[in-house]
Amino acid sequence: MTTVPIPLRPASADLADYLAADDVIDHHHPRIRALARHLRGDSAERSARAAFEHVRDRVAHSADLGRWSAAYRASDVLAAGNAICHGKAHLLTALLRAQGIPAGLCYQRLEVLHGLIAVHWPDAAGGGRWVRLDPRGNKPGVDARFATDPAEERLAWPVDPARGEFDYATVHPATPPALLAALATARPDRTGYGYLPTEL
């Protein structure tokens, strides 16, 4: 199902903030850098598509795999080979930033807080547009795809306002503190999402 795009707004006006490394989006890590080089294509779009498809398809979602790593730092997610949506979003953001492609974190309020990303694409007018990507991982009933235009966004979970679900419009340069504190309480092999906040 195609997602209805929403107007996204960056939390920072400085695009450099969407290229920065930190303790979670640790794209200075040698394994992140090596994978980013391996996935690099002959254009930013091809590089971004390769990174998205790698994280979506080759890094399992913990719930689908039935093995919960509790990893959320990008390099830890890469090492574990599985994570929940937030860890996968952190890894994809790190891979994109390692290639010089500005990317940030976005969220949806579903039953719990769902994590995805947004990529900044420049335009001919000198501005740009933010486009969301959801690397959660596909399965029956879930078919997230790559896009460079907001009108073509295809996320894992279209929101249902009748259930109180909604998309947050903010593109964050770093993991929000309340979510980061919750992610830090995760433990390997503890199943479920009870430790996650339901909203920001």
Backbone as JSON Lines, residues from 0, in Angstrom:
{"i":0,"aa":"M","n":[0.84,-1.19,0.0],"ca":[0.0,0.0,0.0],"c":[0.88,1.24,0.0]}
{"i":1,"aa":"T","n":[0.6,2.19,-0.89],"ca":[1.37,3.42,-0.96],"c":[1.03,4.3,0.22]}
{"i":2,"aa":"T","n":[2.05,4.91,0.8],"ca":[1.88,5.8,1.94],"c":[1.58,7.21,1.45]}
{"i":3,"aa":"V","n":[0.69,7.91,2.12],"ca":[0.43,9.31,1.79],"c":[1.57,10.13,2.38]}
{"i":4,"aa":"P","n":[2.33,10.85,1.55],"ca":[3.47,11.6,2.09],"c":[2.99,12.76,2.96]}
{"i":5,"aa":"I","n":[3.8,13.12,3.95],"ca":[3.51,14.27,4.79],"c":[4.64,15.27,4.61]}
{"i":6,"aa":"P","n":[4.37,16.56,4.83],"ca":[5.46,17.55,4.75],"c":[6.42,17.33,5.92]}
{"i":7,"aa":"L","n":[7.66,17.02,5.6],"ca":[8.67,16.78,6.63],"c":[9.42,18.06,6.95]}
{"i":8,"aa":"R","n":[9.79,18.21,8.21],"ca":[10.56,19.39,8.61],"c":[11.78,18.95,9.41]}
{"i":9,"aa":"P","n":[12.96,19.4,9.0],"ca":[14.17,19.02,9.75],"c":[14.22,19.74,11.09]}
{"i":10,"aa":"A","n":[14.7,19.03,12.11],"ca":[14.87,19.65,13.42],"c":[16.02,20.65,13.41]}
{"i":11,"aa":"S","n":[16.95,20.48,12.48],"ca":[18.08,21.4,12.33],"c":[18.09,21.94,10.91]}
{"i":12,"aa":"A","n":[18.41,23.22,10.78],"ca":[18.52,23.83,9.45],"c":[19.89,23.59,8.83]}
{"i":13,"aa":"D","n":[20.81,23.01,9.59],"ca":[22.17,22.78,9.12],"c":[22.3,21.34,8.62]}
{"i":14,"aa":"L","n":[22.45,21.17,7.31],"ca":[22.55,19.82,6.74],"c":[23.74,19.05,7.29]}
{"i":15,"aa":"A","n":[24.76,19.76,7.77],"ca":[25.93,19.08,8.33],"c":[25.53,18.2,9.52]}
{"i":16,"aa":"D","n":[24.47,18.59,10.23],"ca":[24.01,17.78,11.37],"c":[23.5,16.42,10.91]}
{"i":17,"aa":"Y","n":[23.1,16.33,9.65],"ca":[22.57,15.08,9.1],"c":[23.67,14.26,8.4]}
{"i":18,"aa":"L","n":[24.91,14.68,8.61],"ca":[26.07,13.92,8.15],"c":[26.98,13.53,9.32]}
{"i":19,"aa":"A","n":[26.63,13.98,10.52],"ca":[27.5,13.81,11.68],"c":[27.46,12.38,12.2]}
{"i":20,"aa":"A","n":[28.54,12.0,12.86],"ca":[28.61,10.72,13.57],"c":[28.43,10.98,15.06]}
{"i":21,"aa":"D","n":[27.83,10.02,15.76],"ca":[27.73,10.09,17.21],"c":[27.86,8.67,17.76]}
{"i":22,"aa":"D","n":[27.55,8.47,19.03],"ca":[27.72,7.16,19.64],"c":[26.77,6.11,19.07]}
{"i":23,"aa":"V","n":[25.66,6.53,18.49],"ca":[24.66,5.6,17.94],"c":[24.8,5.47,16.44]}
{"i":24,"aa":"I","n":[24.88,6.58,15.76],"ca":[25.09,6.58,14.31],"c":[26.6,6.71,14.1]}
{"i":25,"aa":"D","n":[27.3,5.64,14.39],"ca":[28.76,5.66,14.47],"c":[29.41,5.29,13.13]}
{"i":26,"aa":"H","n":[29.19,6.15,12.15],"ca":[29.68,5.81,10.81],"c":[31.18,6.01,10.66]}
{"i":27,"aa":"H","n":[31.86,6.39,11.72],"ca":[33.33,6.39,11.72],"c":[33.87,4.98,11.98]}
{"i":28,"aa":"H","n":[33.01,4.04,12.36],"ca":[33.45,2.67,12.68],"c":[33.99,2.0,11.41]}
{"i":29,"aa":"P","n":[35.11,1.29,11.51],"ca":[35.72,0.71,10.3],"c":[34.79,-0.23,9.53]}
{"i":30,"aa":"R","n":[33.98,-1.02,10.21],"ca":[33.1,-1.95,9.48],"c":[31.98,-1.2,8.76]}
{"i":31,"aa":"I","n":[31.5,-0.12,9.35],"ca":[30.5,0.71,8.67],"c":[31.12,1.33,7.42]}
{"i":32,"aa":"R","n":[32.32,1.89,7.57],"ca":[32.99,2.52,6.44],"c":[33.26,1.51,5.32]}
{"i":33,"aa":"A","n":[33.67,0.31,5.7],"ca":[33.97,-0.7,4.69],"c":[32.72,-1.11,3.93]}
{"i":34,"aa":"L","n":[31.61,-1.31,4.65],"ca":[30.37,-1.68,3.97],"c":[29.87,-0.54,3.1]}
{"i":35,"aa":"A","n":[29.98,0.68,3.57],"ca":[29.56,1.83,2.76],"c":[30.35,1.89,1.46]}
{"i":36,"aa":"R","n":[31.65,1.64,1.53],"ca":[32.46,1.62,0.31],"c":[32.01,0.5,-0.63]}
{"i":37,"aa":"H","n":[31.72,-0.66,-0.06],"ca":[31.29,-1.81,-0.86],"c":[29.96,-1.51,-1.58]}
{"i":38,"aa":"L","n":[29.08,-0.78,-0.93],"ca":[27.74,-0.52,-1.47],"c":[27.7,0.72,-2.37]}
{"i":39,"aa":"R","n":[28.77,1.47,-2.41],"ca":[28.77,2.72,-3.18],"c":[28.56,2.45,-4.66]}
{"i":40,"aa":"G","n":[27.63,3.19,-5.25],"ca":[27.37,3.09,-6.68],"c":[27.96,4.27,-7.42]}
{"i":41,"aa":"D","n":[27.56,4.45,-8.68],"ca":[28.11,5.54,-9.48],"c":[27.29,6.82,-9.37]}
{"i":42,"aa":"S","n":[26.32,6.84,-8.44],"ca":[25.56,8.05,-8.16],"c":[25.05,7.95,-6.72]}
{"i":43,"aa":"A","n":[24.66,9.09,-6.17],"ca":[24.1,9.09,-4.81],"c":[22.84,8.24,-4.75]}
{"i":44,"aa":"E","n":[22.01,8.3,-5.78],"ca":[20.78,7.52,-5.77],"c":[21.07,6.01,-5.76]}
{"i":45,"aa":"R","n":[22.01,5.58,-6.58],"ca":[22.33,4.15,-6.62],"c":[23.0,3.7,-5.32]}
{"i":46,"aa":"S","n":[23.81,4.56,-4.75],"ca":[24.44,4.23,-3.47],"c":[23.38,4.11,-2.37]}
{"i":47,"aa":"A","n":[22.45,5.05,-2.34],"ca":[21.4,5.04,-1.32],"c":[20.5,3.82,-1.49]}
{"i":48,"aa":"R","n":[20.16,3.5,-2.73],"ca":[19.31,2.33,-2.97],"c":[20.01,1.05,-2.49]}
{"i":49,"aa":"A","n":[21.3,0.93,-2.8],"ca":[22.04,-0.27,-2.39],"c":[22.1,-0.38,-0.87]}
{"i":50,"aa":"A","n":[22.32,0.75,-0.19],"ca":[22.36,0.73,1.28],"c":[21.0,0.37,1.86]}
{"i":51,"aa":"F","n":[19.94,0.97,1.32],"ca":[18.59,0.67,1.78],"c":[18.26,-0.81,1.6]}
{"i":52,"aa":"E","n":[18.51,-1.34,0.42],"ca":[18.16,-2.73,0.15],"c":[19.0,-3.69,0.99]}
{"i":53,"aa":"H","n":[20.25,-3.32,1.26],"ca":[21.08,-4.16,2.11],"c":[20.5,-4.24,3.52]}
{"i":54,"aa":"V","n":[20.17,-3.11,4.1],"ca":[19.64,-3.11,5.48],"c":[18.25,-3.74,5.52]}
{"i":55,"aa":"R","n":[17.42,-3.43,4.55],"ca":[16.07,-4.0,4.52],"c":[16.1,-5.51,4.38]}
{"i":56,"aa":"D","n":[16.96,-6.0,3.48],"ca":[16.88,-7.41,3.08],"c":[17.92,-8.32,3.74]}
{"i":57,"aa":"R","n":[19.04,-7.76,4.19],"ca":[20.13,-8.61,4.68],"c":[20.38,-8.48,6.18]}
{"i":58,"aa":"V","n":[19.74,-7.51,6.8],"ca":[19.79,-7.39,8.26],"c":[18.38,-7.71,8.75]}
{"i":59,"aa":"A","n":[18.24,-8.8,9.45],"ca":[16.9,-9.27,9.81],"c":[16.26,-8.39,10.87]}
{"i":60,"aa":"H","n":[14.93,-8.34,10.83],"ca":[14.2,-7.74,11.95],"c":[14.11,-8.81,13.04]}
{"i":61,"aa":"S","n":[14.44,-8.42,14.26],"ca":[14.53,-9.39,15.36],"c":[13.25,-10.2,15.52]}
{"i":62,"aa":"A","n":[12.1,-9.55,15.39],"ca":[10.83,-10.26,15.59],"c":[10.61,-11.3,14.5]}
{"i":63,"aa":"D","n":[11.0,-10.98,13.26],"ca":[10.84,-11.93,12.17],"c":[11.79,-13.11,12.33]}
{"i":64,"aa":"L","n":[12.99,-12.82,12.82],"ca":[14.01,-13.85,12.98],"c":[13.73,-14.74,14.19]}
{"i":65,"aa":"G","n":[13.08,-14.16,15.2],"ca":[12.86,-14.9,16.44],"c":[14.08,-14.92,17.34]}
{"i":66,"aa":"R","n":[15.02,-14.03,17.07],"ca":[16.21,-13.9,17.91],"c":[16.46,-12.41,18.11]}
{"i":67,"aa":"W","n":[16.4,-11.95,19.34],"ca":[16.42,-10.53,19.66],"c":[17.82,-10.13,20.12]}
{"i":68,"aa":"S","n":[18.49,-9.3,19.33],"ca":[19.87,-8.93,19.63],"c":[19.98,-7.8,20.64]}
{"i":69,"aa":"A","n":[18.96,-6.95,20.74],"ca":[18.97,-5.72,21.55],"c":[19.94,-4.67,21.0]}
{"i":70,"aa":"A","n":[20.53,-4.9,19.84],"ca":[21.47,-3.95,19.26],"c":[20.73,-2.72,18.75]}
{"i":71,"aa":"Y","n":[21.29,-1.56,19.0],"ca":[20.72,-0.33,18.45],"c":[21.8,0.61,17.91]}
{"i":72,"aa":"R","n":[23.04,0.5,18.39],"ca":[24.15,1.26,17.8],"c":[24.43,0.68,16.42]}
{"i":73,"aa":"A","n":[24.64,1.54,15.42],"ca":[24.77,1.08,14.04],"c":[25.79,-0.04,13.89]}
{"i":74,"aa":"S","n":[26.97,0.13,14.45],"ca":[28.01,-0.9,14.3],"c":[27.63,-2.19,15.01]}
{"i":75,"aa":"D","n":[26.9,-2.1,16.12],"ca":[26.44,-3.31,16.82],"c":[25.37,-4.04,16.02]}
{"i":76,"aa":"V","n":[24.51,-3.28,15.36],"ca":[23.48,-3.89,14.51],"c":[24.14,-4.65,13.36]}
{"i":77,"aa":"L","n":[25.14,-4.03,12.75],"ca":[25.86,-4.69,11.66],"c":[26.5,-5.98,12.15]}
{"i":78,"aa":"A","n":[27.1,-5.95,13.32],"ca":[27.76,-7.14,13.86],"c":[26.76,-8.22,14.22]}
{"i":79,"aa":"A","n":[25.61,-7.83,14.78],"ca":[24.61,-8.81,15.22],"c":[23.84,-9.41,14.06]}
{"i":80,"aa":"G","n":[23.64,-8.64,13.01],"ca":[22.88,-9.12,11.86],"c":[21.38,-9.07,12.05]}
{"i":81,"aa":"N","n":[20.93,-8.54,13.18],"ca":[19.49,-8.35,13.39],"c":[19.26,-7.27,14.42]}
{"i":82,"aa":"A","n":[18.1,-6.63,14.32],"ca":[17.71,-5.56,15.25],"c":[16.25,-5.26,15.02]}
{"i":83,"aa":"I","n":[15.66,-4.48,15.92],"ca":[14.31,-3.98,15.67],"c":[14.43,-2.77,14.75]}
{"i":84,"aa":"C","n":[13.3,-2.14,14.45],"ca":[13.27,-1.06,13.47],"c":[14.25,0.06,13.79]}
{"i":85,"aa":"H","n":[14.38,0.41,15.06],"ca":[15.24,1.54,15.42],"c":[16.71,1.24,15.1]}
{"i":86,"aa":"G","n":[17.16,0.05,15.43],"ca":[18.53,-0.32,15.12],"c":[18.78,-0.35,13.63]}
{"i":87,"aa":"K","n":[17.82,-0.86,12.87],"ca":[17.98,-0.9,11.41],"c":[18.0,0.52,10.83]}
{"i":88,"aa":"A","n":[17.18,1.41,11.39],"ca":[17.2,2.81,10.94],"c":[18.54,3.47,11.26]}
{"i":89,"aa":"H","n":[19.1,3.17,12.42],"ca":[20.41,3.73,12.77],"c":[21.49,3.23,11.81]}
{"i":90,"aa":"L","n":[21.45,1.96,11.47],"ca":[22.45,1.42,10.55],"c":[22.32,2.04,9.17]}
{"i":91,"aa":"L","n":[21.12,2.14,8.65],"ca":[20.95,2.73,7.33],"c":[21.39,4.19,7.33]}
{"i":92,"aa":"T","n":[21.06,4.93,8.36],"ca":[21.49,6.32,8.45],"c":[23.0,6.41,8.46]}
{"i":93,"aa":"A","n":[23.66,5.54,9.22],"ca":[25.12,5.54,9.27],"c":[25.73,5.24,7.91]}
{"i":94,"aa":"L","n":[25.19,4.26,7.2],"ca":[25.73,3.91,5.89],"c":[25.57,5.06,4.9]}
{"i":95,"aa":"L","n":[24.44,5.73,4.95],"ca":[24.23,6.86,4.04],"c":[25.17,8.02,4.38]}
{"i":96,"aa":"R","n":[25.27,8.34,5.66],"ca":[26.15,9.44,6.05],"c":[27.61,9.13,5.71]}
{"i":97,"aa":"A","n":[27.99,7.88,5.81],"ca":[29.36,7.49,5.45],"c":[29.63,7.74,3.98]}
{"i":98,"aa":"Q","n":[28.59,7.78,3.17],"ca":[28.73,8.05,1.74],"c":[28.49,9.52,1.4]}
{"i":99,"aa":"G","n":[28.31,10.35,2.45],"ca":[28.09,11.78,2.22],"c":[26.67,12.13,1.85]}
{"i":100,"aa":"I","n":[25.72,11.25,2.13],"ca":[24.31,11.49,1.81],"c":[23.59,11.89,3.1]}
{"i":101,"aa":"P","n":[23.05,13.11,3.19],"ca":[22.39,13.54,4.43],"c":[21.15,12.69,4.73]}
{"i":102,"aa":"A","n":[21.07,12.22,5.96],"ca":[19.95,11.38,6.37],"c":[19.65,11.62,7.84]}
{"i":103,"aa":"G","n":[18.38,11.49,8.2],"ca":[17.95,11.67,9.58],"c":[16.92,10.63,9.97]}
{"i":104,"aa":"L","n":[16.49,10.71,11.2],"ca":[15.58,9.73,11.78],"c":[14.16,10.27,11.84]}
{"i":105,"aa":"C","n":[13.2,9.43,11.48],"ca":[11.78,9.77,11.52],"c":[11.03,8.7,12.32]}
{"i":106,"aa":"Y","n":[9.81,9.04,12.7],"ca":[9.05,8.12,13.55],"c":[7.57,8.13,13.19]}
{"i":107,"aa":"Q","n":[6.95,7.01,13.52],"ca":[5.5,6.86,13.44],"c":[5.0,6.39,14.8]}
{"i":108,"aa":"R","n":[3.85,6.89,15.18],"ca":[3.2,6.36,16.37],"c":[2.25,5.26,15.92]}
{"i":109,"aa":"L","n":[2.64,4.02,16.18],"ca":[1.77,2.87,15.92],"c":[1.38,2.31,17.28]}
{"i":110,"aa":"E","n":[1.4,1.01,17.47],"ca":[1.18,0.48,18.82],"c":[2.32,0.87,19.73]}
{"i":111,"aa":"V","n":[3.51,0.94,19.17],"ca":[4.68,1.51,19.84],"c":[5.31,2.49,18.86]}
{"i":112,"aa":"L","n":[6.37,3.13,19.27],"ca":[7.05,4.08,18.41],"c":[7.87,3.33,17.36]}
{"i":113,"aa":"H","n":[7.56,3.55,16.1],"ca":[8.24,2.88,14.99],"c":[9.26,3.82,14.39]}
{"i":114,"aa":"G","n":[10.46,3.29,14.1],"ca":[11.54,4.11,13.56],"c":[11.8,3.85,12.09]}
{"i":115,"aa":"L","n":[12.06,4.91,11.36],"ca":[12.43,4.86,9.96],"c":[13.38,6.03,9.7]}
{"i":116,"aa":"I","n":[13.67,6.33,8.46],"ca":[14.61,7.42,8.19],"c":[14.06,8.33,7.1]}
{"i":117,"aa":"A","n":[14.75,9.45,6.92],"ca":[14.49,10.33,5.77],"c":[15.82,10.71,5.15]}
{"i":118,"aa":"V","n":[15.83,10.78,3.83],"ca":[17.03,11.16,3.07],"c":[16.77,12.51,2.42]}
{"i":119,"aa":"H","n":[17.8,13.36,2.43],"ca":[17.68,14.67,1.8],"c":[18.22,14.6,0.37]}
{"i":120,"aa":"W","n":[17.36,14.95,-0.58],"ca":[17.75,14.97,-1.98],"c":[17.75,16.41,-2.47]}
{"i":121,"aa":"P","n":[18.88,16.91,-3.01],"ca":[18.91,18.28,-3.52],"c":[18.05,18.41,-4.78]}
{"i":122,"aa":"D","n":[17.64,19.63,-5.07],"ca":[16.89,19.87,-6.3],"c":[17.56,20.99,-7.09]}
{"i":123,"aa":"A","n":[17.06,21.2,-8.3],"ca":[17.68,22.16,-9.21],"c":[17.58,23.59,-8.68]}
{"i":124,"aa":"A","n":[16.6,23.85,-7.83],"ca":[16.41,25.2,-7.3],"c":[17.38,25.52,-6.17]}
{"i":125,"aa":"G","n":[18.18,24.54,-5.78],"ca":[19.15,24.77,-4.72],"c":[18.64,24.43,-3.33]}
{"i":126,"aa":"G","n":[17.42,23.99,-3.27],"ca":[16.86,23.58,-1.98],"c":[16.97,22.07,-1.83]}
{"i":127,"aa":"G","n":[15.86,21.43,-1.66],"ca":[15.88,19.98,-1.55],"c":[14.59,19.47,-0.97]}
{"i":128,"aa":"R","n":[14.5,18.16,-0.88],"ca":[13.31,17.52,-0.35],"c":[13.75,16.35,0.52]}
{"i":129,"aa":"W","n":[12.98,16.08,1.54],"ca":[13.2,14.93,2.41],"c":[12.24,13.82,2.0]}
{"i":130,"aa":"V","n":[12.76,12.62,1.88],"ca":[11.96,11.46,1.47],"c":[12.2,10.34,2.46]}
{"i":131,"aa":"R","n":[11.12,9.77,2.99],"ca":[11.26,8.72,3.99],"c":[11.5,7.35,3.34]}
{"i":132,"aa":"L","n":[12.32,6.56,4.05],"ca":[12.58,5.17,3.7],"c":[12.4,4.33,4.95]}
{"i":133,"aa":"D","n":[11.84,3.15,4.8],"ca":[11.61,2.28,5.95],"c":[12.34,0.96,5.74]}
{"i":134,"aa":"P","n":[13.48,0.76,6.42],"ca":[14.26,-0.46,6.22],"c":[13.85,-1.61,7.14]}
{"i":135,"aa":"R","n":[12.64,-1.56,7.69],"ca":[12.19,-2.56,8.66],"c":[12.4,-3.98,8.21]}
{"i":136,"aa":"G","n":[12.18,-4.24,6.91],"ca":[12.28,-5.59,6.37],"c":[10.92,-6.07,5.92]}
{"i":137,"aa":"N","n":[10.85,-6.57,4.72],"ca":[9.58,-6.99,4.15],"c":[9.21,-8.41,4.58]}
{"i":138,"aa":"K","n":[7.92,-8.67,4.55],"ca":[7.35,-9.97,4.86],"c":[5.95,-9.95,4.29]}
{"i":139,"aa":"P","n":[5.2,-11.04,4.33],"ca":[3.83,-10.98,3.81],"c":[3.04,-9.83,4.44]}
{"i":140,"aa":"G","n":[2.49,-8.98,3.59],"ca":[1.74,-7.83,4.06],"c":[2.57,-6.58,4.26]}
{"i":141,"aa":"V","n":[3.88,-6.68,4.12],"ca":[4.79,-5.53,4.27],"c":[5.66,-5.46,3.02]}
{"i":142,"aa":"D","n":[5.63,-4.31,2.32],"ca":[6.37,-4.18,1.07],"c":[6.94,-2.77,0.97]}
{"i":143,"aa":"A","n":[7.92,-2.45,1.83],"ca":[8.56,-1.14,1.81],"c":[9.54,-1.07,0.65]}
{"i":144,"aa":"R","n":[9.61,0.1,0.0],"ca":[10.45,0.25,-1.18],"c":[11.24,1.54,-1.15]}
{"i":145,"aa":"F","n":[12.26,1.59,-2.0],"ca":[13.12,2.77,-2.14],"c":[12.38,3.84,-2.92]}
{"i":146,"aa":"A","n":[12.62,5.1,-2.56],"ca":[12.02,6.23,-3.28],"c":[12.93,7.44,-3.16]}
{"i":147,"aa":"T","n":[12.88,8.31,-4.14],"ca":[13.58,9.59,-4.08],"c":[12.61,10.76,-4.2]}
{"i":148,"aa":"D","n":[11.33,10.46,-4.26],"ca":[10.29,11.49,-4.39],"c":[9.24,11.22,-3.31]}
{"i":149,"aa":"P","n":[8.82,12.24,-2.57],"ca":[7.82,11.99,-1.53],"c":[6.55,11.31,-2.04]}
{"i":150,"aa":"A","n":[6.17,11.59,-3.27],"ca":[4.95,11.0,-3.83],"c":[5.09,9.49,-4.03]}
{"i":151,"aa":"E","n":[6.33,8.99,-4.03],"ca":[6.57,7.57,-4.27],"c":[6.91,6.81,-2.99]}
{"i":152,"aa":"E","n":[6.83,7.49,-1.84],"ca":[7.14,6.81,-0.58],"c":[6.3,5.54,-0.41]}
{"i":153,"aa":"R","n":[6.98,4.48,0.02],"ca":[6.26,3.24,0.31],"c":[6.88,2.65,1.57]}
{"i":154,"aa":"L","n":[6.2,2.9,2.68],"ca":[6.7,2.49,3.99],"c":[6.12,1.15,4.39]}
{"i":155,"aa":"A","n":[6.68,0.58,5.45],"ca":[6.19,-0.72,5.93],"c":[4.77,-0.61,6.47]}
{"i":156,"aa":"W","n":[4.49,0.48,7.17],"ca":[3.21,0.59,7.88],"c":[2.53,1.91,7.58]}
{"i":157,"aa":"P","n":[1.59,1.96,6.65],"ca":[0.76,3.16,6.52],"c":[-0.05,3.35,7.81]}
{"i":158,"aa":"V","n":[-0.1,4.58,8.3],"ca":[-0.78,4.81,9.58],"c":[-2.3,4.77,9.41]}
{"i":159,"aa":"D","n":[-2.98,4.44,10.51],"ca":[-4.44,4.39,10.55],"c":[-4.9,5.38,11.61]}
{"i":160,"aa":"P","n":[-5.3,6.59,11.2],"ca":[-5.74,7.59,12.19],"c":[-6.88,7.11,13.08]}
{"i":161,"aa":"A","n":[-7.72,6.22,12.58],"ca":[-8.83,5.71,13.39],"c":[-8.34,4.93,14.59]}
{"i":162,"aa":"R","n":[-7.1,4.44,14.53],"ca":[-6.5,3.7,15.65],"c":[-5.58,4.59,16.48]}
{"i":163,"aa":"G","n":[-5.62,5.89,16.21],"ca":[-4.76,6.81,16.93],"c":[-3.34,6.84,16.42]}
{"i":164,"aa":"E","n":[-3.1,6.3,15.23],"ca":[-1.75,6.27,14.67],"c":[-1.5,7.54,13.87]}
{"i":165,"aa":"F","n":[-0.24,7.97,13.84],"ca":[0.11,9.13,13.03],"c":[1.6,9.14,12.73]}
{"i":166,"aa":"D","n":[1.94,9.94,11.72],"ca":[3.34,10.15,11.33],"c":[3.85,11.41,12.02]}
{"i":167,"aa":"Y","n":[5.03,11.34,12.61],"ca":[5.71,12.53,13.08],"c":[6.39,13.19,11.89]}
{"i":168,"aa":"A","n":[6.29,14.51,11.81],"ca":[6.83,15.23,10.66],"c":[8.3,15.61,10.81]}
{"i":169,"aa":"T","n":[8.84,15.53,12.02],"ca":[10.19,16.01,12.27],"c":[11.24,14.99,11.81]}
{"i":170,"aa":"V","n":[12.28,15.49,11.17],"ca":[13.45,14.68,10.82],"c":[14.54,15.01,11.83]}
{"i":171,"aa":"H","n":[14.9,14.03,12.65],"ca":[15.86,14.24,13.74],"c":[17.28,13.91,13.28]}
{"i":172,"aa":"P","n":[18.27,14.74,13.64],"ca":[19.64,14.4,13.31],"c":[20.23,13.32,14.21]}
{"i":173,"aa":"A","n":[19.64,13.12,15.39],"ca":[20.11,12.12,16.34],"c":[18.92,11.48,17.03]}
{"i":174,"aa":"T","n":[19.13,10.34,17.63],"ca":[18.06,9.64,18.33],"c":[17.54,10.5,19.48]}
{"i":175,"aa":"P","n":[16.24,10.75,19.57],"ca":[15.7,11.54,20.67],"c":[16.06,10.93,22.02]}
{"i":176,"aa":"P","n":[16.39,11.75,23.02],"ca":[16.87,11.23,24.3],"c":[15.96,10.21,24.98]}
{"i":177,"aa":"A","n":[14.64,10.44,24.96],"ca":[13.74,9.49,25.63],"c":[13.78,8.12,24.97]}
{"i":178,"aa":"L","n":[13.85,8.1,23.65],"ca":[13.96,6.83,22.94],"c":[15.31,6.18,23.19]}
{"i":179,"aa":"L","n":[16.36,6.97,23.18],"ca":[17.69,6.42,23.42],"c":[17.78,5.78,24.8]}
{"i":180,"aa":"A","n":[17.19,6.42,25.8],"ca":[17.2,5.85,27.15],"c":[16.45,4.52,27.18]}
{"i":181,"aa":"A","n":[15.35,4.43,26.45],"ca":[14.59,3.18,26.4],"c":[15.37,2.09,25.68]}
{"i":182,"aa":"L","n":[16.0,2.42,24.57],"ca":[16.77,1.43,23.82],"c":[17.91,0.86,24.66]}
{"i":183,"aa":"A","n":[18.46,1.69,25.52],"ca":[19.58,1.24,26.35],"c":[19.16,0.2,27.39]}
{"i":184,"aa":"T","n":[17.86,0.06,27.62],"ca":[17.38,-0.94,28.6],"c":[17.12,-2.3,27.97]}
{"i":185,"aa":"A","n":[17.22,-2.39,26.63],"ca":[16.96,-3.67,25.95],"c":[18.02,-4.69,26.33]}
{"i":186,"aa":"R","n":[17.6,-5.95,26.39],"ca":[18.51,-7.04,26.71],"c":[18.37,-8.14,25.66]}
{"i":187,"aa":"P","n":[19.48,-8.76,25.26],"ca":[19.4,-9.83,24.26],"c":[18.42,-10.92,24.7]}
{"i":188,"aa":"D","n":[17.67,-11.39,23.71],"ca":[16.71,-12.49,23.88],"c":[15.5,-12.13,24.73]}
{"i":189,"aa":"R","n":[15.36,-10.85,25.11],"ca":[14.11,-10.44,25.74],"c":[13.18,-10.0,24.63]}
{"i":190,"aa":"T","n":[12.11,-10.73,24.42],"ca":[11.23,-10.48,23.29],"c":[10.23,-9.38,23.61]}
{"i":191,"aa":"G","n":[9.68,-8.81,22.54],"ca":[8.63,-7.81,22.69],"c":[9.17,-6.39,22.71]}
{"i":192,"aa":"Y","n":[8.24,-5.46,22.74],"ca":[8.57,-4.04,22.63],"c":[8.15,-3.25,23.86]}
{"i":193,"aa":"G","n":[7.92,-3.94,24.97],"ca":[7.38,-3.27,26.15],"c":[8.24,-2.16,26.7]}
{"i":194,"aa":"Y","n":[9.52,-2.17,26.38],"ca":[10.41,-1.14,26.89],"c":[10.4,0.14,26.05]}
{"i":195,"aa":"L","n":[9.76,0.08,24.89],"ca":[9.76,1.25,24.0],"c":[8.66,2.24,24.38]}
{"i":196,"aa":"P","n":[8.92,3.53,24.2],"ca":[7.83,4.5,24.4],"c":[6.78,4.36,23.32]}
{"i":197,"aa":"T","n":[5.58,4.76,23.62],"ca":[4.5,4.72,22.62],"c":[4.49,6.0,21.78]}
{"i":198,"aa":"E","n":[5.17,7.05,22.23],"ca":[5.23,8.29,21.48],"c":[6.43,9.1,21.94]}
{"i":199,"aa":"L","n":[6.78,10.12,21.15],"ca":[7.88,11.01,21.51],"c":[7.36,12.11,22.44]}
